[in-house]
Amino acid sequence: MERPDWKERWAGLFFVAPFLLLFALFMLWPIVSGLWNSFFNTSLAGVKHEFLGLQNWQDLFGDPAVWSSLKNTLVFTAMSTPPLVIVALAMALLANRKGLLGWLLRFSYFAPFVLPATVVTLIWVWIYQPGFGLVNGLLTAGGFAEIDWLNTENRAMLAVVITTVWWTVGFNFLLYLAALQGIPAQIYEAAAIDGAGGRQQLFRITLPLLRRTTGLIVVLQLVASLKIFDQIYLMTDGGPNYATRPIIQYIYETGFTSYRIGYASAISYLFFAIIVIVALAQFKLFSGREETA
Amino acid sequence: MPPVPPSRPGRRAVLGGLLGALTLTGCGALSSKPRVREWNLFGGGDGARLLQIHQQYVAEHPGVAFQAHTLAWGPPFYTKLAMSAAGGRAPEVATMHMSRLKGFSPTTMLDPIPVELLAAAGVQQSDFLPATWDRCVIDGRLYAVPLDQHPFVLYYNLEICKKAGLLGPDNKIKPVKGVTPFLDMLRAVKETTGKYAVSVDTTSPWRLWWTLYGQLEGEFFSPDGKELVIDDAKALEALDLIAKLASEGLTPRSANYAALVAQFSNGEAGLSFNGEWEVTTYQTAKLPFSMAPFPVVYDVPKFQGDSHTFVLPHQARRNADDTKATIEYIAWMLKHSVEWAAGGHIPAYQPVVQSQEYLDLKPQAEYRSVAPNVFYDPDAWFSGSGAQLENESAAAFSGIATGQATPKSALAQFKAATQKLLDTPSPV
């Protein structure tokens, strides 16, 4: 057995120290202090706080705003994830070609992704505007009634999902495109020689070989969708009548607008637990798939 | 939210950034000028006015290092201000709605205003209406200096109202009193525009509702502030009127704040119910318009409103020179508040209110008579401009104009939400 080289070990630690320090300061410490705060009625205003035990946690389970905003987050995730994966795949298949058309498609599919949230929401709020917006203009031109998208309770979330797909599908598209371009051309050549048509090539070669990429995209997308906040805050501010308010916005309102940091920490922990469960479930499914592939 | 692509700043960039940060923090101590950093929330037409006033202040005070920052109105502003004050590294001075003062935990997040410095700068208690001044005193200490009052008013398009026969011989709108004359006036305007009578923010009807409810002499909290004593009949009467306006097409069924401004600007509506702060916007658009007090639809003159004040957010290490310069800045702003009044707000500083220069401002001086009848939001930690109570009212009441909610169900929802806030132990 080789003697452990402590000098080398210390050198390694030295190199990762800057990261470790920042990680501990800005990740580990807030996580611990958040848990600690959830047992107190800590106020942002700095007035005296006292130990509450499990009071915050009890309140949380009886607070309908927690559950309705959590439901909104989950509804958004369920509505946005499938199109963000399927549309990205379709776009990648279309754009995976040489020449000017391929370049144009790649450019226009990815372009919205580089815009900041503020710009995207500004554009889409105008598009959804009743009276003079693009969508309602098309609806009335086609003989349909106008819809006040962002102010109607069962339409607002759909409107946000459509905006989100337009804005962020470019990233998933890029991952798919890279994966497509990684499939060796010989496989298709061999298949063509064996008489496989385009449809057979797609279902027997392309899609199976993209399976790992799909797994990755689904994981990333689920986590990103669960963290929904920006678009909703900017487009509907959680309205109408809280029909789109995601849980992160409720945490923000509780902790920072109403100064109730203790209670907000407790809700954050509930949400943290849900994300961990989703991630673990995903990991199980994902790793299972890889073995069979 | 999109997944953030990983970015790796180079080693040199990180080291350079750290060194830069170290040298920058040293800089403040070297400067000998007193420093006045001001945070405000004026993003509308009044913000453009503030910039001009600040330019004049900077030109006249080369000895002061002055910086002003405009932050997004409402929760974003108050959140940032609270964070900076909680950390003790706040700017020297900030604007705050009078209605937010008590809910902002003045004893921990604000520093009291040194009255003797204010007097030395030429501003004293007698320069303000007693009711305004008294609201700024908490536990015997002054925590805010009022700058203005901003009531809910009536804007009217001169051309449209003339055609509708609503103007008197002096070219001013004839005052109406009572529900029927009020509705008759609106119907006449609607006939003239062919679209709407009034532009209002239906997504946040708080100001309209609170004005109407105040005119009905409705109560909200018990005197000790512990119980909700809302008068259902009166509250419903006001909400029914809002529903009626929308169902008759006198107001839009759905319009947010931007739409309110647009519909009055482009003549789709001949009247507008709003705070008086958009006067600069319409003047810039060269719209033929004037302003008047909001009609007394019910029993008594009450007009939802608030005041902007200056406060000293809490600083852990307050510098005497900076504080002195800050108080002088506040006094200077009050004395120059006629320029501020040009943006719509009624000055709080009485020497300016009585000046000829202010009286000559048209249409800004047309509604100055309402100042004593400005009806502030209910007194509670969760109440005030842009605070939780207004948000709850917006959530509950915005469905009334669209027809998605009945006044009855909306009121029930609002009362339940208010009761829940009342049952929450105060964090301040």
XYZ file of C-alpha atoms in Angstrom, chain B residues 160-167 180-198 248 250 270-271:
31
model
C -65.352 65.259 -25.786
C -66.978 66.802 -22.719
C -67.826 69.958 -24.656
C -69.592 67.901 -27.314
C -71.397 65.981 -24.577
C -72.575 69.289 -23.119
C -70.884 68.762 -19.759
C -68.816 71.956 -19.612
C -78.151 59.414 -10.967
C -76.464 62.646 -12.149
C -73.137 60.768 -12.031
C -74.479 58.007 -14.286
C -76.165 60.553 -16.590
C -72.832 62.325 -17.034
C -71.108 59.041 -17.895
C -73.816 58.025 -20.355
C -73.533 61.365 -22.133
C -69.780 60.833 -22.531
C -70.240 57.287 -23.796
C -72.643 58.500 -26.463
C -70.077 61.035 -27.623
C -67.054 58.707 -27.733
C -69.036 55.761 -29.065
C -66.831 53.506 -26.962
C -66.340 54.069 -23.229
C -67.208 56.872 -20.851
C -64.376 56.390 -18.370
C -73.382 49.117 -19.158
C -69.381 52.846 -19.377
C -63.660 60.976 -22.371
C -63.085 60.696 -18.617
